[in-house]
XYZ file of C-alpha atoms in Angstrom:
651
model
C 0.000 0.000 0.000
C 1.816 3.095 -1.453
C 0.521 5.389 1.238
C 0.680 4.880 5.048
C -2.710 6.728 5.202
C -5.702 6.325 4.188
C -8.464 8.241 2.894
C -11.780 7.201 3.467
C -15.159 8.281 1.802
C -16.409 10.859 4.113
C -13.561 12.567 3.428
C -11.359 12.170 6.681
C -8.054 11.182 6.857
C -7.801 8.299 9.320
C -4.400 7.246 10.981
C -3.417 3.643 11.642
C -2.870 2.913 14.803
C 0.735 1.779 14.384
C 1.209 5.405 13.088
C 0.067 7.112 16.385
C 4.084 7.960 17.693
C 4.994 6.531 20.895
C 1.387 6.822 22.504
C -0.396 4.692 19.866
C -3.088 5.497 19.865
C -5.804 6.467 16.965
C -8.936 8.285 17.149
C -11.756 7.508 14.423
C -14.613 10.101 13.917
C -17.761 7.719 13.528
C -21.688 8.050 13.165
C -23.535 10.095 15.893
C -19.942 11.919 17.311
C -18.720 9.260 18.905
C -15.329 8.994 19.378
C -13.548 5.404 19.082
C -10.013 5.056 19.948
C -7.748 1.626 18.806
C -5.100 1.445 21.243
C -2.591 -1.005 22.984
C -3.610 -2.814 26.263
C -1.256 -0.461 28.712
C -0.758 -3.042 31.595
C 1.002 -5.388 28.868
C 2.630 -3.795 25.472
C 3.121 -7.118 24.113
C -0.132 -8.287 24.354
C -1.276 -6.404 21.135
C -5.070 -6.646 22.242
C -7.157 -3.896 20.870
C -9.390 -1.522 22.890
C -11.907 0.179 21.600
C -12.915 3.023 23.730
C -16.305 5.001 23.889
C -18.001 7.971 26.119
C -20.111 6.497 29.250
C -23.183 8.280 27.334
C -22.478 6.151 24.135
C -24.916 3.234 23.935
C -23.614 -0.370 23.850
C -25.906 -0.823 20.391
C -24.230 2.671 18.911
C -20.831 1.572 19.686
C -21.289 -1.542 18.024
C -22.871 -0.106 14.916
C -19.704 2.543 14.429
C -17.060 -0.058 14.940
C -18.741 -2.173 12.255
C -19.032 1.236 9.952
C -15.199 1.567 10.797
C -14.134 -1.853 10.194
C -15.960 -2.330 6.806
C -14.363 0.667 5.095
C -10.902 -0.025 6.531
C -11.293 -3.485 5.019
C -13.181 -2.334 1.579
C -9.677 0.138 0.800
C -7.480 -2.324 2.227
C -9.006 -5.265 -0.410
C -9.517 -2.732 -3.585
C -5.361 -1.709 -2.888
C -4.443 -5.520 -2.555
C -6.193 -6.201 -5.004
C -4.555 -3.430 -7.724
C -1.538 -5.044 -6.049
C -1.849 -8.229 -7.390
C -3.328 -7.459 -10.445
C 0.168 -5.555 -11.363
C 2.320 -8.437 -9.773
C 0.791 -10.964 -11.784
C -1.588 -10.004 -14.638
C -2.155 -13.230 -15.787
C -4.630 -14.475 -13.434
C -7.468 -11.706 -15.018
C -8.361 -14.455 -17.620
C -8.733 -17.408 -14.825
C -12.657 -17.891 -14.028
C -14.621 -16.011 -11.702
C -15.627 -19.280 -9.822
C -12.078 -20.514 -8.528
C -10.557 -20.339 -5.310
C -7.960 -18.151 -4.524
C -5.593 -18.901 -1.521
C -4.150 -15.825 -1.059
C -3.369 -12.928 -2.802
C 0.533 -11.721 -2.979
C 3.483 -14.127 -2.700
C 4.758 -13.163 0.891
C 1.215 -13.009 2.085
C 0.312 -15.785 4.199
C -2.045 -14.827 7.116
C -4.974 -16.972 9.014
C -8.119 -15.332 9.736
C -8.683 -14.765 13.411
C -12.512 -14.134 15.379
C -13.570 -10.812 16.331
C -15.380 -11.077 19.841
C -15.037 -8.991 22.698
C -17.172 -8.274 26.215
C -18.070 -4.853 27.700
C -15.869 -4.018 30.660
C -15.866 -0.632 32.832
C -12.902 1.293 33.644
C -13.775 1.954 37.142
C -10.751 4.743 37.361
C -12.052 6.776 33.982
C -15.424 5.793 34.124
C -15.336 4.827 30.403
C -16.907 2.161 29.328
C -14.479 -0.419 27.056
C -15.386 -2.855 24.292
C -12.270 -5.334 24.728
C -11.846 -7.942 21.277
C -10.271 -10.946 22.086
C -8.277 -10.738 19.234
C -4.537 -11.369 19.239
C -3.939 -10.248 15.308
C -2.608 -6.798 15.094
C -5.516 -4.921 14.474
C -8.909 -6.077 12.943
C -11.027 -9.168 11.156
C -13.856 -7.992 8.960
C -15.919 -10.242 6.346
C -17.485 -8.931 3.094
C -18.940 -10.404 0.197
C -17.606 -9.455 -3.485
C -19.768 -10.795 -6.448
C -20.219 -14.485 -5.638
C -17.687 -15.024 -3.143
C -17.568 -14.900 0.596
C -13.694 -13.188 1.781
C -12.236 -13.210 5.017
C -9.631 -9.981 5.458
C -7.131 -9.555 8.136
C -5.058 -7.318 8.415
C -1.747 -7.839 10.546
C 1.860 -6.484 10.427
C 4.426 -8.298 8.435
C 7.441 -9.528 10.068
C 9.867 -7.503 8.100
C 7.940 -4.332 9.024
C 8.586 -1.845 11.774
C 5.809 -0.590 14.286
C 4.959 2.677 12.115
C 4.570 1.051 8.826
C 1.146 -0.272 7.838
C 0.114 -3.421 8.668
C -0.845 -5.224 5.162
C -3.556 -7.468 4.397
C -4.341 -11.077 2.722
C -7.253 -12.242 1.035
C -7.186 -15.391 3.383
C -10.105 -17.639 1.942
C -12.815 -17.436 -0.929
C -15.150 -19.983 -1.132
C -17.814 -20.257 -4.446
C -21.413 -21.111 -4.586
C -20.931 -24.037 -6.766
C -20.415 -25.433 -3.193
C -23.863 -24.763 -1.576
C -24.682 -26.420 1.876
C -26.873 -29.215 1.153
C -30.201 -29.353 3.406
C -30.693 -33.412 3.396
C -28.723 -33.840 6.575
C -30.565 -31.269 8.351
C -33.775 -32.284 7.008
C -32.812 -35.919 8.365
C -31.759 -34.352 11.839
C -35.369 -33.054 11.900
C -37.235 -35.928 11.057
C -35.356 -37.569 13.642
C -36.378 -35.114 16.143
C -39.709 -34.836 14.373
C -40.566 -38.080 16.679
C -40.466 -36.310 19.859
C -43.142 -33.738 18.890
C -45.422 -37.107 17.389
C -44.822 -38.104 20.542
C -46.220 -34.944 22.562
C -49.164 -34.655 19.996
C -49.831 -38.543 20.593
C -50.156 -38.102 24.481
C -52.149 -35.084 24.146
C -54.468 -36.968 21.769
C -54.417 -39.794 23.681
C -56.405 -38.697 26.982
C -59.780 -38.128 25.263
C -60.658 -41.837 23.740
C -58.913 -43.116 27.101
C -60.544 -41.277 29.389
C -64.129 -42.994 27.820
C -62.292 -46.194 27.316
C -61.255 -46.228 31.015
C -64.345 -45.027 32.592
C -66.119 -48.405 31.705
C -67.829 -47.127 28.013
C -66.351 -50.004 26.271
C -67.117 -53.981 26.714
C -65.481 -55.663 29.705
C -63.927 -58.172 27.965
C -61.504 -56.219 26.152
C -59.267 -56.175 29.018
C -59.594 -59.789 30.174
C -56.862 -62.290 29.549
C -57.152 -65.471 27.806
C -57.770 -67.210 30.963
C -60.518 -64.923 32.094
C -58.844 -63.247 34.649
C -59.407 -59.836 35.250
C -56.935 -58.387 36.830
C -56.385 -55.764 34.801
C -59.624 -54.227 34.356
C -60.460 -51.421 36.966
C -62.856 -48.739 36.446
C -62.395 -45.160 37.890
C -64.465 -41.973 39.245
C -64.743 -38.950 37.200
C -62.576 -37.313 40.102
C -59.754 -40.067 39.261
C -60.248 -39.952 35.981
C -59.740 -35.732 35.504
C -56.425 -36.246 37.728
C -55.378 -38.721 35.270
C -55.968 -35.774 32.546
C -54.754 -33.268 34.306
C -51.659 -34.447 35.981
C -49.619 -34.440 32.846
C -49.767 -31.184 32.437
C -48.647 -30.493 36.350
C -45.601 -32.537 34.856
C -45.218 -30.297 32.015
C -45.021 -27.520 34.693
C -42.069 -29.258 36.052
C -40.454 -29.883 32.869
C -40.653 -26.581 31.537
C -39.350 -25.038 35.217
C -36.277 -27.796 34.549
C -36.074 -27.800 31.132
C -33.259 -25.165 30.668
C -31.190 -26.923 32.945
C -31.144 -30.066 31.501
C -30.259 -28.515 28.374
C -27.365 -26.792 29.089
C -25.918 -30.627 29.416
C -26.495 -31.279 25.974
C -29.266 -30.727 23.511
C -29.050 -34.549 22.427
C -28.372 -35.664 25.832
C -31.686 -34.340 26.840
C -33.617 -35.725 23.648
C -31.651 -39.300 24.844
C -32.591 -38.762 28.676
C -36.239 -37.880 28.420
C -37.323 -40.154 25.106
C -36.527 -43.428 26.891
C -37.899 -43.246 30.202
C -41.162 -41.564 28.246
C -41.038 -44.947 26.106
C -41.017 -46.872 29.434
C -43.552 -44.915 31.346
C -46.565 -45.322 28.136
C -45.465 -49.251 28.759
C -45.719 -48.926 31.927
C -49.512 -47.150 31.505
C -50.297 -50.083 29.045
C -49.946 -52.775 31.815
C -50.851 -50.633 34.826
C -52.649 -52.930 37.548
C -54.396 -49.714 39.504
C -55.700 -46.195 38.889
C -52.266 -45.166 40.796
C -49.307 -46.233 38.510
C -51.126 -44.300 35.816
C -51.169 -41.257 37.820
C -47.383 -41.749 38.411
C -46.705 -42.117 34.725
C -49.260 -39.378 33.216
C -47.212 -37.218 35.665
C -43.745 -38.256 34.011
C -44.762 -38.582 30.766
C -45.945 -34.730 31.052
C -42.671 -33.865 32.117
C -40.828 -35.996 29.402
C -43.017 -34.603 26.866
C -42.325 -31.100 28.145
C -38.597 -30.862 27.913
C -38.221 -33.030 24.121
C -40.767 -30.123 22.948
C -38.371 -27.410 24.500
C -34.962 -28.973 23.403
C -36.629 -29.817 20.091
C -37.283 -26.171 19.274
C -34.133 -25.297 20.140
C -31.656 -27.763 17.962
C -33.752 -26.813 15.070
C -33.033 -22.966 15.496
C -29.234 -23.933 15.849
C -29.320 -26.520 13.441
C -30.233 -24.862 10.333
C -29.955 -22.367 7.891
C -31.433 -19.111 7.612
C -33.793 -20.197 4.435
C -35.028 -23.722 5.810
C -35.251 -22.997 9.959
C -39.308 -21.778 9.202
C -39.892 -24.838 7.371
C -38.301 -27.499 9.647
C -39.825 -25.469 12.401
C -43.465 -25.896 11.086
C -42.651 -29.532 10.216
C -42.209 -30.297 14.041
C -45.537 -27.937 14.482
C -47.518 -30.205 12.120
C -46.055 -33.470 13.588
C -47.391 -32.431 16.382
C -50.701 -32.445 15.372
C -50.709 -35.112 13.247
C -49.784 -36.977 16.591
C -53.138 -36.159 17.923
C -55.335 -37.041 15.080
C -53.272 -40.149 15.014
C -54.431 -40.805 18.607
C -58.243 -40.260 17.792
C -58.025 -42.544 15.088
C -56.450 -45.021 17.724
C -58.541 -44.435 20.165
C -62.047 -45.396 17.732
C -60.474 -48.914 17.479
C -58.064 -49.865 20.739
C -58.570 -49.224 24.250
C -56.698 -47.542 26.439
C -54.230 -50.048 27.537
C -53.487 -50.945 23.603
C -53.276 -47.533 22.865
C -50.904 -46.438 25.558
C -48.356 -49.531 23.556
C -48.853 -47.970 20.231
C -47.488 -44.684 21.646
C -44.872 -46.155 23.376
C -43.395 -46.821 19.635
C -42.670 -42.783 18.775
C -40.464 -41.994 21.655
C -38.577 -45.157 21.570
C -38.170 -44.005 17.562
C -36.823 -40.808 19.204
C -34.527 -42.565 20.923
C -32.554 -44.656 18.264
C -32.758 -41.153 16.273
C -30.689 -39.728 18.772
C -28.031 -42.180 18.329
C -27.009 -41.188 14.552
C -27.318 -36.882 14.984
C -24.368 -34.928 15.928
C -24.965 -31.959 18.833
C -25.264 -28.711 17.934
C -22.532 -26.893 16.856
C -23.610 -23.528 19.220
C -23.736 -25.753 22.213
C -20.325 -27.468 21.376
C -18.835 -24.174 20.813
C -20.461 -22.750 23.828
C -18.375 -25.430 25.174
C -15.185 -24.508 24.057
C -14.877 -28.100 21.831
C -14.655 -26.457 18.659
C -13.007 -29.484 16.732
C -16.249 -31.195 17.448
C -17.921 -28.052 16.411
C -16.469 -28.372 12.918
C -17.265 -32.066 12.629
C -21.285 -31.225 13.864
C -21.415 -28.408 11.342
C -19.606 -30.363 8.602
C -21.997 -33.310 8.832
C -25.207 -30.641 8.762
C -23.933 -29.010 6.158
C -22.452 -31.274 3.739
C -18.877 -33.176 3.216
C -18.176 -30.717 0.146
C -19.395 -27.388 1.684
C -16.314 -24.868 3.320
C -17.602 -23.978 6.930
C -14.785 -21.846 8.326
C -16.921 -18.921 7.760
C -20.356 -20.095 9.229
C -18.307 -21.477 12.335
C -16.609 -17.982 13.001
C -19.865 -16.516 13.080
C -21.147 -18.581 15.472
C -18.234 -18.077 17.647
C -18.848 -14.518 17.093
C -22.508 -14.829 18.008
C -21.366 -16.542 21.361
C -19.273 -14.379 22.477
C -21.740 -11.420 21.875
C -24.421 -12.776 23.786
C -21.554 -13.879 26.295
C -20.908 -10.174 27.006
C -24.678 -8.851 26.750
C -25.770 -11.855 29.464
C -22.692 -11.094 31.579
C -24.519 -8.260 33.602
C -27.635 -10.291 33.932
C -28.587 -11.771 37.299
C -32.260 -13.250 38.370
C -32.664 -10.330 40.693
C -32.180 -7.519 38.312
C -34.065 -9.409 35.346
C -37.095 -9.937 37.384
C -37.325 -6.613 38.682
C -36.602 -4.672 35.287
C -39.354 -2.518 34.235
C -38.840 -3.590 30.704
C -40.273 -7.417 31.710
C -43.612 -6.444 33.121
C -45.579 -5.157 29.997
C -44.247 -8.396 27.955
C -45.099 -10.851 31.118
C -48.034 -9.564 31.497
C -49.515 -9.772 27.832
C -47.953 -13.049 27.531
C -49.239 -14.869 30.647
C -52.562 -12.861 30.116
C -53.134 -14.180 26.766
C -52.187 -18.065 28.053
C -54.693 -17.576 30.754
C -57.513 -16.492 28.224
C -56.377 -19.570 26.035
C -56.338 -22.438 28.535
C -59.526 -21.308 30.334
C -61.749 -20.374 27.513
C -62.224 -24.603 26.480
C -59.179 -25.393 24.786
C -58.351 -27.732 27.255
C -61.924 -29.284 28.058
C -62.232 -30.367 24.129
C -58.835 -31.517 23.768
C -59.227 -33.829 27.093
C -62.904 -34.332 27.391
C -64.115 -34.568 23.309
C -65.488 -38.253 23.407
C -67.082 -37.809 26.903
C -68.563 -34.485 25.967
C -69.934 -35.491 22.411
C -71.322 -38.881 24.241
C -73.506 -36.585 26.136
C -74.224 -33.873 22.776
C -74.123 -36.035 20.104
C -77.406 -38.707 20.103
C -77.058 -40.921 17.108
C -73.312 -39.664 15.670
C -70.435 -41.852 16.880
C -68.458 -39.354 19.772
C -65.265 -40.720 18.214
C -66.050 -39.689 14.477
C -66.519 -36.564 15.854
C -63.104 -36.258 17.350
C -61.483 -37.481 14.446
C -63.223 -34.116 12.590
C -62.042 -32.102 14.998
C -58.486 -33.486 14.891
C -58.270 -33.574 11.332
C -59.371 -29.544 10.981
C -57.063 -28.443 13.833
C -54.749 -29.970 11.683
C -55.807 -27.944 8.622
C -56.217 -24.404 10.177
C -52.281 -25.227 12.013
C -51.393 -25.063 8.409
C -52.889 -22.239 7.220
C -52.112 -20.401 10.218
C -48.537 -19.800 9.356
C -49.280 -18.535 6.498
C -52.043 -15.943 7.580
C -50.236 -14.650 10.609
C -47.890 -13.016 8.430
C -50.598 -11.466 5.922
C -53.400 -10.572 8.416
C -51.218 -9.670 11.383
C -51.049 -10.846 14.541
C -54.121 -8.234 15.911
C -56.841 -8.974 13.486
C -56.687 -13.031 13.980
C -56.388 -12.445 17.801
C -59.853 -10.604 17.734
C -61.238 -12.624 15.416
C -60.395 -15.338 17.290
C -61.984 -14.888 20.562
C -64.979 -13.477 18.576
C -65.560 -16.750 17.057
C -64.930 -18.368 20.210
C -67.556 -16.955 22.302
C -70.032 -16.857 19.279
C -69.283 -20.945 19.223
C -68.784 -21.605 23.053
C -71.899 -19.493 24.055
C -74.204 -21.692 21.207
C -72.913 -25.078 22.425
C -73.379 -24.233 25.744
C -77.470 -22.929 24.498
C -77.701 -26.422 23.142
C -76.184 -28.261 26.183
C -78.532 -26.227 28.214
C -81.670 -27.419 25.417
C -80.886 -30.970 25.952
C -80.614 -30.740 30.079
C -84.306 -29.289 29.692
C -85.808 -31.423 27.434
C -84.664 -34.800 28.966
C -85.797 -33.331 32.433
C -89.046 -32.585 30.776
C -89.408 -36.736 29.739
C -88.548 -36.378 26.366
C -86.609 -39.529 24.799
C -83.195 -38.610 23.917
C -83.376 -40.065 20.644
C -86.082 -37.611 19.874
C -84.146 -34.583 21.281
C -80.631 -34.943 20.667
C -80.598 -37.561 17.267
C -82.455 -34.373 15.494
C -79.922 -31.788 15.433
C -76.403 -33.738 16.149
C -75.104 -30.941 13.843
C -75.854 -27.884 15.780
C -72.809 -29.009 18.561
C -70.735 -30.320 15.814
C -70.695 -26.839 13.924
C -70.070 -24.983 17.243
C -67.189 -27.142 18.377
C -65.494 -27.138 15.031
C -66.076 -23.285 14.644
C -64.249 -23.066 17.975
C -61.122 -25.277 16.780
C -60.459 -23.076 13.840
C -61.081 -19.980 15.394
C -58.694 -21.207 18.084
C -56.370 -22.755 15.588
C -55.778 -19.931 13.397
C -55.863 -17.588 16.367
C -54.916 -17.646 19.953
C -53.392 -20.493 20.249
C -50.528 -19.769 18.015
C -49.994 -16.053 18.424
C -49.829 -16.613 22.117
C -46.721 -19.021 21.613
C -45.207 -16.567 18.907
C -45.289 -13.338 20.974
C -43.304 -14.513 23.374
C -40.348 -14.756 21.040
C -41.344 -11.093 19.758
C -42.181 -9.169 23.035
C -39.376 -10.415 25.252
C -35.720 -8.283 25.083
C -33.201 -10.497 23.534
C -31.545 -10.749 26.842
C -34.277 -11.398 29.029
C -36.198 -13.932 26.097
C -35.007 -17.221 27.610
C -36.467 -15.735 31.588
C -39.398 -14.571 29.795
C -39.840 -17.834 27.688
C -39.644 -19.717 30.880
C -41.993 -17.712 33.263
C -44.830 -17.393 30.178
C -44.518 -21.378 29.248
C -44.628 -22.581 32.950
C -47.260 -20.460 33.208
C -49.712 -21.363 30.414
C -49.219 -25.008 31.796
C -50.050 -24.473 35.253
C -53.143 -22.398 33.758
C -53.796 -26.117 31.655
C -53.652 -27.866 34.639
C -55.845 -26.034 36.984
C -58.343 -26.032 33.684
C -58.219 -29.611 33.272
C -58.553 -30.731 36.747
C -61.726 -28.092 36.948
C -63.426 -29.227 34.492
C -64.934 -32.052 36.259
C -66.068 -30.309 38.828
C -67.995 -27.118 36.793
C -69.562 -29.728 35.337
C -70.806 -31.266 38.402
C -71.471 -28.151 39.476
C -73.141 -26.187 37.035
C -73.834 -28.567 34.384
C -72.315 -28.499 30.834
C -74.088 -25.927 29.730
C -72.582 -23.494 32.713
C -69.351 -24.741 32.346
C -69.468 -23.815 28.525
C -70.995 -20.212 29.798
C -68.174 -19.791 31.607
C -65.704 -20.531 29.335
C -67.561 -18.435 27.080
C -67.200 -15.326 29.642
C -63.627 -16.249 29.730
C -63.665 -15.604 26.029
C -65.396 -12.080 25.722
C -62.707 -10.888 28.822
C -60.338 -12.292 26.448
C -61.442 -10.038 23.570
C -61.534 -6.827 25.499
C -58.085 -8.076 26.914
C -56.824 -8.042 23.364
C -58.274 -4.708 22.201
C -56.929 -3.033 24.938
C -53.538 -4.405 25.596
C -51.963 -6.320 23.114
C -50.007 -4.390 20.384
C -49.540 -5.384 16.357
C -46.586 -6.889 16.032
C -46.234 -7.520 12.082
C -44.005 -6.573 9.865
C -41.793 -4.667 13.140
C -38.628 -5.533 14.137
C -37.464 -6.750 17.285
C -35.555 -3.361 17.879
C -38.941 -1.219 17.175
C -40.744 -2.765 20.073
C -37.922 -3.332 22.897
C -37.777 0.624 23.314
C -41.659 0.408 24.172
C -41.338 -1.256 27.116
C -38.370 0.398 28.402
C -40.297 3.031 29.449
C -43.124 0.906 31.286
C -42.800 1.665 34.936
């Protein structure tokens, strides 16, 4: 580089820090006055580890932003001089093709790229707050893209050179797109994984047809022996049975209160550690002499199925790429209810005790899965075992594909949250204004959801429709309502993103009431007429379609509405550094809400009848619209940035 300065764009004349005399130190003028400074670490001179300073009153997010600005046009003149450079050295190489690989540019250049993270530190004798890089090359790493190549620049001082010359740079790696990461292996990764969710959709399906089956509806001799012995046929109360309902989800309390603990030993070690026992525990239901070994196992099965669907989530999003993480994210959505409808199906043909075997099969699938996917290469890194790292993301992405790139970024991306998390303590996170607005719409919309019927259809369908539905089979009917809460998960996604998150929410609980208030009429019709002495064939045989409408109005409305927004505004209210508390206090939350729902359901209906139980829930609904109206915001189409500063101000 002919010149030992360097002009940039803005028209300011910039000084290396190697040329800052004996103090060396460089000041950069950057975007909204702030003044960055590049200089040597003072308590060791040898060290070579690069400060850069900012004003207490300059923002973390600012700082950030103007050291990228910085370090993108340093690197953009330092390439376009290298590059003249080389095209003078050696002038044959402007007829090679566009598409191969150039190791390095120059014949005494030789460099290796180095990663760029840092943590924020205060100097507690200035007062200034200090972004330190953990970088030990002399001065910077930047990556930029030129036509169809990805190029790593650093720029360090040559050996030959003193102190106040400039340090050069070397185009270190270029990799071309006729190398694309293939998607198989992740796709593979995700259909292994795919199994857990089956399995949480097949034990949430699985409590309605059981629940009948196991209150004596079916023929005795289904669960005799071949020897007549009857050992394992017991009938319960409609107490035992909603405990049987409802303690899974107290277990998927527990499992979401553990779940982040168990996954900081190992995404796949988690999968491994909940999958088999869950396996054991639906053979253990299948066989279960007395009412209380299935309590024990609905219990751990809840828990089981709790954490897979957490760690689940999580290896996709650090599994894939940018362009496929939706997809393989709604094929574990979609799994899951295609688990449920798979368990209505089961439940029209098996009892309870066959049933609880057939499940048995998807976590055990889970299992073996498990045993041919790598970890993820975030929590390996996260580890510090970045060999293994490379070999995870190599595997994901393909034998032929170059990964030094992707794998610096996500050492970058560690780092960075390293530092922003490195403040962050339980007691100042749960006592931060900025978490009250987000909890609260968060929880408040779970509460809405699990006590406006969700629950009492998805636990209850065969017993409710047995008392509803005169001459229509109580199963068919579940199957319907499986198979179109199947239907409106699908075009949910879709319709999110086009409506917006406000109108669906509204619509939603308008449809809801509308359909919970007219089953609840009709509940109420039939109570009247058969205390009146009417024949229930001539009441309820009539007009089997009047409940049927109503309860599959309320599925899609809550399908398409609720159900998922609620879920996806936790990832969209919540700070970036207080999402994983937030995640955890909303998602224990909305299953604790579950469980007191299920467990009540029983006794409304003993209470008040069906009809007032479906009044109630109703109620619940119409508090749930004016909840909506009033609090929550529209979220589409906004960054995450746009709606953090919102709640900063809540008080």
């Amino acid at each position: 580089m002919g010149s030992s300065l360097i002009r940039r764009s803005q028209g300011e004349m910039v000084v290396p820090a190697s040329r800052a005399g004996n103090s060396r130190l460089a000041s950069y003028q950057v975007t909204n006055n702030t003044p960055l400074e590049f200089r040597h670490d003072p308590a060791n001179p040898n060290r070579k580890i690069r400060r850069i300073t900012a004003r207490k009153s300059a923002k973390p997010r600012e700082l950030q932003h103007s050291l990228a600005s910085v370090m993108q046009q340093e690197a953009d003149n330092v390439l376009e001089a290298r590059t003249r450079r080389a095209e003078i050295v050696n002038t044959s190489r402007r007829d090679e093709k566009q598409n191969r690989s150039l190791d390095r540019i120059g014949s005494r250049d030789q460099f290796q790229s180095q990663s760029a993270g840092g943590a924020f530190k205060m100097d507690q004798d200035s007062g200034v707050e200090e972004f330190c890089l953990d970088n030990f090359s002399e001065v910077w790493i930047i990556s930029v893209a030129v036509v169809w190549r990805k190029i790593a620049v650093t720029t360090v001082p040559d050996e030959g050179e003193n102190s106040f010359k400039m340090p050069r740079a070397s185009v270190v790696h270029m990799t071309s797109t006729a190398t694309r990461p293939q998607h198989m292996s992740q796709v593979l990764a995700t259909l292994a994984l795919s199994m857990g969710t089956l399995s949480s959709g097949l034990a949430k399906g699985y409590t309605s047809p059981a629940l009948d089956s196991i209150l004596d509806n079916q023929p005795p001799h289904l669960y005799q022996t071949s020897n007549n012995d009857t050992w394992s046929a017991f009938s319960v109360t409609q107490q035992e049975a909603s405990w049987v309902a409802s303690l899974s989800m107290l277990g998927a309390w527990f499992g979401a209160m553990i779940g982040d603990w168990i996954m900081r030993r190992g995404r796949r070690l988690a999968l491994r550690v909940t999958s088999l026992p869950l396996a054991v525990v639906w053979i253990l239901t299948g066989i279960a002499p007395c009412v209380e070994l299935v309590y024990v196992t609905s219990f751990i099965g809840g828990l089981c199925c709790s954490v897979i669907t957490m760690v689940a989530q999580v290896y996709i999003s650090e599994i894939s790429m940018p362009g496929i993480r939706g997809c393989l994210s709604a094929m574990l959505k979609v799994l899951g209810h295609v688990g449920v409808l798979l368990s209505y199906i089961a439940g029209t043909y098996l009892n309870w005790r066959q049933s609880a075997l057939l499940v048995a099969i998807a976590p055990s699938m889970l299992f073996l899965g498990t045993l041919f996917i790598p970890e993820t290469p975030s929590y390996l890194v996260l580890n510090g075992k970045d060999d293994e790292a490379a070999n995870s993301l190599q595997w994901l992405r393909g034998d032929h594909v170059d990964i030094r790139h992707e794998l610096q970024v996500i050492k970058t991306n560690i780092l960075a949250s390293r530092a922003k998390q490195y403040e962050l303590t339980f007691k100042n996170s749960m006592f931060t204004p900025r978490l009250y607005k987000p909890i609260a719409i968060t929880c408040g919309l779970m509460f809405f959801q699990r006590f406006s019927g969700a629950n009492a259809f998805n636990y209850y369908a065969v017993i409710i429709f047995r008392q509803t539905l005169g001459g229509m089979n109580p199963h068919g009917a579940t199957i319907a309502i499986g198979f179109v809460q199947l239907l409106a998960s699908l075009l949910s996604g879709f319709l999110i993103d086009i409506v917006g998150r406000l109108p669906l929410l509204i619509a939603s609980t308008v449809f809801m009431s509308l359909a919970l208030a007219g089953f609840g009429s009709y509940a109420y019709y039939v109570s009247q007429t058969q205390n009146l002495g009417y024949p229930d064939s001539a009441v309820v045989g009539q007009h089997d379609w009047i409940p049927l409408l109503c309860v599959l109005v309320f599925t899609t409305a809550l399908a398409l509405g609720i159900s998922p927004i609620s879920w996806l505004l936790i990832g969209e209210l919540f700070p970036l550094e207080y999402r994983g508390l937030g995640s955890s206090i909303s998602t224990s939350f909305s299953y604790f809400c579950a469980f007191v729902g299920i467990k009540l359901f029983m006794d409304f209906q003993q209470t008040f009848g069906l009809h007032g139980a479906f009044w109630f829930y109703a109620a619940v609904a119409v508090c749930g619209l004016c909840f909506v109206v009033c609090c929550v915001p529209e979220t589409k189409g906004k960054q995450l940035d746009e709606m953090n500063p919102d709640y900063a101000q809540a008080r």
